[in-house]
Amino acid sequence: MTLQACAETLQAQDPDRFGAVLTAAPADRPKLLTLYALNLELARAPFQSAEPMLAEMRLQWWIDRLAEMGRGVAPPLHDVLTPLWEAWGKAAGDLLPLAEARRRDCARDPFGSAEEVLAYVDATAGGLMWAAAHGLGAPETARAVVAYQGRGAGLAAWLRALPQLQAMRLGFETENPDAVAQLAEAGREALRRAAKGHRAVPRRAAAALFAGPGAARFLREMAQGSDQTPAEITPFQRRAALAWLALTGRWWGA
């Protein structure tokens, strides 16, 4: 029930976001650590049961706790919710849409079109990035820029995971190379739009907009129809991307 537990979980399961957190100001790290730890729990909840109804019940537990926190009710003692409450207070209720967006995962329904994937990525990765950026001072006027960056980063992550998602019936109904290329190009365009508007986002929020190492390059390869398995991100590449973020505050154009 400590911030350290959130940090350890994030370091083990989401090293890119953990590294990005370390580039943020120390006072801002609790918000990011607890938000990203919550995101891991929300992403995992639908898969804690193979039965859709039971999976949704597990997700509903998180939805109910976030709704209570939004009403000012402290959560029960919990490894994630307790530090989340300490860092966010009633504003934790604003994170409710992140949980609601995971209902689709409970049903194990594959996607029928690229447009459906875009809506899902915008609600999950995009919603998460806006919550993080806004929590670090990004103004409402920066929402569109953050949304573009979240879409680009989210699509890169989703496409990287697509082979595993297909096996879990969470990708497309059948293999769909045209939709994959369409999504990759949509991700590239989103990152380009975010880069053009980067001045709308204060440097303080840079850690929240990190897309992960090699996202733009990966999307370019996928848009060009590459059928090769994407190369693993090396520790050196991860360290180099995070060092650039820490030194320059530049989250765009990576």
GROMACS .gro file of C-alpha atoms in nm:
model
  254
    1MET     CA    1   0.000   0.000   0.000
    2THR     CA    2   0.283   0.234  -0.085
    3LEU     CA    3   0.410   0.438  -0.374
    4GLN     CA    4   0.713   0.209  -0.382
    5ALA     CA    5   0.490  -0.087  -0.464
    6CYS     CA    6   0.350   0.104  -0.762
    7ALA     CA    7   0.700   0.192  -0.876
    8GLU     CA    8   0.820  -0.168  -0.856
    9THR     CA    9   0.519  -0.297  -1.048
   10LEU     CA   10   0.560  -0.034  -1.318
   11GLN     CA   11   0.933  -0.097  -1.352
   12ALA     CA   12   0.871  -0.468  -1.404
   13GLN     CA   13   0.568  -0.449  -1.634
   14ASP     CA   14   0.589  -0.116  -1.817
   15PRO     CA   15   0.956  -0.011  -1.829
   16ASP     CA   16   0.906   0.262  -2.091
   17ARG     CA   17   0.654   0.451  -1.878
   18PHE     CA   18   0.860   0.387  -1.565
   19GLY     CA   19   1.162   0.542  -1.732
   20ALA     CA   20   0.955   0.838  -1.847
   21VAL     CA   21   0.832   0.893  -1.490
   22LEU     CA   22   1.191   0.931  -1.375
   23THR     CA   23   1.234   1.224  -1.615
   24ALA     CA   24   0.948   1.412  -1.447
   25ALA     CA   25   0.994   1.652  -1.158
   26PRO     CA   26   1.005   1.460  -0.826
   27ALA     CA   27   0.687   1.630  -0.707
   28ASP     CA   28   0.501   1.505  -1.015
   29ARG     CA   29   0.613   1.143  -0.998
   30PRO     CA   30   0.350   1.019  -0.749
   31LYS     CA   31   0.070   1.117  -0.986
   32LEU     CA   32   0.231   0.940  -1.279
   33LEU     CA   33   0.335   0.629  -1.086
   34THR     CA   34  -0.010   0.574  -0.940
   35LEU     CA   35  -0.189   0.652  -1.267
   36TYR     CA   36   0.021   0.407  -1.464
   37ALA     CA   37  -0.008   0.141  -1.194
   38LEU     CA   38  -0.385   0.185  -1.210
   39ASN     CA   39  -0.371   0.148  -1.588
   40LEU     CA   40  -0.193  -0.186  -1.552
   41GLU     CA   41  -0.462  -0.309  -1.315
   42LEU     CA   42  -0.743  -0.194  -1.545
   43ALA     CA   43  -0.578  -0.361  -1.845
   44ARG     CA   44  -0.536  -0.685  -1.648
   45ALA     CA   45  -0.880  -0.700  -1.487
   46PRO     CA   46  -1.073  -0.827  -1.794
   47PHE     CA   47  -0.835  -1.121  -1.826
   48GLN     CA   48  -0.857  -1.250  -1.471
   49SER     CA   49  -1.141  -1.475  -1.583
   50ALA     CA   50  -1.212  -1.651  -1.911
   51GLU     CA   51  -1.585  -1.599  -1.850
   52PRO     CA   52  -1.695  -1.259  -1.986
   53MET     CA   53  -1.948  -1.198  -1.709
   54LEU     CA   54  -1.695  -1.270  -1.435
   55ALA     CA   55  -1.435  -1.059  -1.614
   56GLU     CA   56  -1.676  -0.766  -1.625
   57MET     CA   57  -1.750  -0.810  -1.255
   58ARG     CA   58  -1.380  -0.776  -1.179
   59LEU     CA   59  -1.358  -0.463  -1.392
   60GLN     CA   60  -1.674  -0.327  -1.230
   61TRP     CA   61  -1.502  -0.342  -0.891
   62TRP     CA   62  -1.247  -0.089  -1.017
   63ILE     CA   63  -1.516   0.124  -1.174
   64ASP     CA   64  -1.707   0.137  -0.846
   65ARG     CA   65  -1.397   0.232  -0.645
   66LEU     CA   66  -1.304   0.514  -0.883
   67ALA     CA   67  -1.662   0.644  -0.878
   68GLU     CA   68  -1.655   0.646  -0.496
   69MET     CA   69  -1.324   0.830  -0.493
   70GLY     CA   70  -1.474   1.090  -0.725
   71ARG     CA   71  -1.743   1.145  -0.460
   72GLY     CA   72  -1.477   1.195  -0.196
   73VAL     CA   73  -1.493   0.847  -0.043
   74ALA     CA   74  -1.151   0.706   0.046
   75PRO     CA   75  -1.086   0.359  -0.099
   76PRO     CA   76  -1.020   0.047   0.109
   77LEU     CA   77  -0.654  -0.016   0.185
   78HIS     CA   78  -0.502  -0.134  -0.140
   79ASP     CA   79  -0.158  -0.146  -0.304
   80VAL     CA   80  -0.269   0.082  -0.590
   81LEU     CA   81  -0.583   0.261  -0.476
   82THR     CA   82  -0.439   0.390  -0.148
   83PRO     CA   83  -0.141   0.574  -0.307
   84LEU     CA   84  -0.368   0.677  -0.598
   85TRP     CA   85  -0.601   0.845  -0.349
   86GLU     CA   86  -0.309   1.016  -0.178
   87ALA     CA   87  -0.177   1.150  -0.510
   88TRP     CA   88  -0.504   1.236  -0.687
   89GLY     CA   89  -0.774   1.271  -0.422
   90LYS     CA   90  -1.122   1.329  -0.565
   91ALA     CA   91  -0.967   1.384  -0.908
   92ALA     CA   92  -0.927   1.005  -0.923
   93GLY     CA   93  -1.292   1.003  -1.022
   94ASP     CA   94  -1.193   1.170  -1.349
   95LEU     CA   95  -1.006   0.849  -1.436
   96LEU     CA   96  -1.331   0.653  -1.457
   97PRO     CA   97  -1.342   0.661  -1.841
   98LEU     CA   98  -1.014   0.467  -1.848
   99ALA     CA   99  -1.188   0.181  -1.671
  100GLU     CA  100  -1.506   0.203  -1.878
  101ALA     CA  101  -1.300   0.177  -2.197
  102ARG     CA  102  -1.187  -0.171  -2.093
  103ARG     CA  103  -1.537  -0.322  -2.103
  104ARG     CA  104  -1.475  -0.428  -2.462
  105ASP     CA  105  -1.189  -0.650  -2.348
  106CYS     CA  106  -1.423  -0.839  -2.116
  107ALA     CA  107  -1.640  -0.946  -2.409
  108ARG     CA  108  -1.342  -1.080  -2.610
  109ASP     CA  109  -1.489  -0.931  -2.927
  110PRO     CA  110  -1.243  -0.891  -3.217
  111PHE     CA  111  -1.239  -0.564  -3.408
  112GLY     CA  112  -1.431  -0.541  -3.732
  113SER     CA  113  -1.257  -0.236  -3.878
  114ALA     CA  114  -0.969   0.006  -3.841
  115GLU     CA  115  -1.217   0.268  -3.720
  116GLU     CA  116  -1.313   0.050  -3.424
  117VAL     CA  117  -0.947   0.014  -3.329
  118LEU     CA  118  -0.898   0.390  -3.349
  119ALA     CA  119  -1.190   0.450  -3.112
  120TYR     CA  120  -1.052   0.192  -2.867
  121VAL     CA  121  -0.697   0.332  -2.878
  122ASP     CA  122  -0.823   0.688  -2.836
  123ALA     CA  123  -1.021   0.587  -2.528
  124THR     CA  124  -0.746   0.380  -2.366
  125ALA     CA  125  -0.399   0.506  -2.466
  126GLY     CA  126  -0.527   0.849  -2.559
  127GLY     CA  127  -0.731   0.887  -2.244
  128LEU     CA  128  -0.439   0.775  -2.032
  129MET     CA  129  -0.201   1.022  -2.193
  130TRP     CA  130  -0.441   1.311  -2.144
  131ALA     CA  131  -0.494   1.221  -1.778
  132ALA     CA  132  -0.117   1.214  -1.726
  133ALA     CA  133  -0.047   1.535  -1.918
  134HIS     CA  134  -0.334   1.726  -1.760
  135GLY     CA  135  -0.221   1.606  -1.418
  136LEU     CA  136   0.117   1.762  -1.495
  137GLY     CA  137  -0.025   2.096  -1.595
  138ALA     CA  138  -0.115   2.062  -1.963
  139PRO     CA  139  -0.400   2.309  -2.028
  140GLU     CA  140  -0.726   2.231  -2.205
  141THR     CA  141  -0.589   2.412  -2.509
  142ALA     CA  142  -0.334   2.130  -2.544
  143ARG     CA  143  -0.594   1.852  -2.543
  144ALA     CA  144  -0.593   1.802  -2.922
  145VAL     CA  145  -0.213   1.781  -2.935
  146VAL     CA  146  -0.206   1.529  -2.652
  147ALA     CA  147  -0.483   1.330  -2.821
  148TYR     CA  148  -0.277   1.304  -3.140
  149GLN     CA  149   0.031   1.194  -2.948
  150GLY     CA  150  -0.174   0.942  -2.753
  151ARG     CA  151  -0.321   0.801  -3.072
  152GLY     CA  152   0.018   0.763  -3.235
  153ALA     CA  153   0.179   0.605  -2.931
  154GLY     CA  154  -0.123   0.383  -2.869
  155LEU     CA  155  -0.139   0.256  -3.225
  156ALA     CA  156   0.231   0.172  -3.222
  157ALA     CA  157   0.182  -0.029  -2.903
  158TRP     CA  158  -0.135  -0.198  -3.032
  159LEU     CA  159   0.024  -0.297  -3.362
  160ARG     CA  160   0.334  -0.432  -3.188
  161ALA     CA  161   0.108  -0.651  -2.976
  162LEU     CA  162  -0.120  -0.757  -3.263
  163PRO     CA  163   0.015  -1.115  -3.300
  164GLN     CA  164  -0.063  -1.181  -2.934
  165LEU     CA  165  -0.397  -1.000  -2.958
  166GLN     CA  166  -0.498  -1.213  -3.257
  167ALA     CA  167  -0.439  -1.527  -3.054
  168MET     CA  168  -0.664  -1.390  -2.778
  169ARG     CA  169  -0.941  -1.284  -3.021
  170LEU     CA  170  -0.870  -0.921  -2.942
  171GLY     CA  171  -0.725  -0.828  -3.279
  172PHE     CA  172  -0.917  -0.847  -3.607
  173GLU     CA  173  -1.173  -1.116  -3.692
  174THR     CA  174  -0.930  -1.238  -3.958
  175GLU     CA  175  -0.587  -1.114  -4.062
  176ASN     CA  176  -0.633  -0.775  -4.224
  177PRO     CA  177  -0.313  -0.631  -4.374
  178ASP     CA  178  -0.500  -0.339  -4.533
  179ALA     CA  179  -0.639  -0.230  -4.196
  180VAL     CA  180  -0.296  -0.271  -4.037
  181ALA     CA  181  -0.140  -0.042  -4.298
  182GLN     CA  182  -0.427   0.205  -4.253
  183LEU     CA  183  -0.377   0.213  -3.877
  184ALA     CA  184  -0.002   0.253  -3.910
  185GLU     CA  185  -0.049   0.549  -4.144
  186ALA     CA  186  -0.307   0.697  -3.904
  187GLY     CA  187  -0.051   0.664  -3.626
  188ARG     CA  188   0.217   0.837  -3.833
  189GLU     CA  189  -0.019   1.123  -3.919
  190ALA     CA  190  -0.118   1.158  -3.552
  191LEU     CA  191   0.246   1.185  -3.442
  192ARG     CA  192   0.311   1.444  -3.714
  193ARG     CA  193   0.015   1.654  -3.600
  194ALA     CA  194   0.127   1.629  -3.238
  195ALA     CA  195   0.477   1.744  -3.333
  196LYS     CA  196   0.340   2.047  -3.517
  197GLY     CA  197   0.149   2.156  -3.208
  198HIS     CA  198   0.413   2.074  -2.947
  199ARG     CA  199   0.438   2.434  -2.824
  200ALA     CA  200   0.092   2.400  -2.669
  201VAL     CA  201   0.227   2.153  -2.414
  202PRO     CA  202   0.438   2.283  -2.122
  203ARG     CA  203   0.776   2.119  -2.073
  204ARG     CA  204   0.665   2.003  -1.729
  205ALA     CA  205   0.429   1.757  -1.901
  206ALA     CA  206   0.693   1.612  -2.136
  207ALA     CA  207   0.722   1.288  -1.939
  208ALA     CA  208   0.353   1.220  -1.994
  209LEU     CA  209   0.383   1.236  -2.374
  210PHE     CA  210   0.667   0.990  -2.424
  211ALA     CA  211   0.564   0.755  -2.708
  212GLY     CA  212   0.829   0.493  -2.639
  213PRO     CA  213   1.151   0.433  -2.831
  214GLY     CA  214   1.120   0.386  -3.204
  215ALA     CA  215   0.743   0.440  -3.229
  216ALA     CA  216   0.759   0.658  -3.540
  217ARG     CA  217   1.003   0.427  -3.717
  218PHE     CA  218   0.793   0.122  -3.638
  219LEU     CA  219   0.476   0.286  -3.770
  220ARG     CA  220   0.656   0.385  -4.089
  221GLU     CA  221   0.766   0.026  -4.148
  222MET     CA  222   0.416  -0.106  -4.085
  223ALA     CA  223   0.258   0.155  -4.313
  224GLN     CA  224   0.492   0.040  -4.590
  225GLY     CA  225   0.361  -0.313  -4.553
  226SER     CA  226   0.652  -0.476  -4.373
  227ASP     CA  227   0.573  -0.839  -4.295
  228GLN     CA  228   0.876  -0.886  -4.075
  229THR     CA  229   0.846  -0.936  -3.701
  230PRO     CA  230   0.929  -0.601  -3.539
  231ALA     CA  231   1.269  -0.595  -3.374
  232GLU     CA  232   1.279  -0.594  -2.997
  233ILE     CA  233   1.362  -0.263  -2.834
  234THR     CA  234   1.711  -0.298  -2.692
  235PRO     CA  235   1.807  -0.166  -2.347
  236PHE     CA  236   2.044   0.078  -2.518
  237GLN     CA  237   1.766   0.217  -2.738
  238ARG     CA  238   1.539   0.258  -2.438
  239ARG     CA  239   1.808   0.435  -2.235
  240ALA     CA  240   1.901   0.661  -2.526
  241ALA     CA  241   1.540   0.767  -2.588
  242LEU     CA  242   1.482   0.839  -2.221
  243ALA     CA  243   1.810   1.028  -2.188
  244TRP     CA  244   1.708   1.249  -2.481
  245LEU     CA  245   1.371   1.314  -2.316
  246ALA     CA  246   1.536   1.400  -1.983
  247LEU     CA  247   1.799   1.627  -2.135
  248THR     CA  248   1.585   1.814  -2.385
  249GLY     CA  249   1.224   1.774  -2.273
  250ARG     CA  250   1.154   1.693  -2.639
  251TRP     CA  251   0.884   1.426  -2.663
  252TRP     CA  252   0.793   1.491  -3.028
  253GLY     CA  253   0.964   1.379  -3.344
  254ALA     CA  254   1.117   1.069  -3.184
   0.00000   0.00000   0.00000
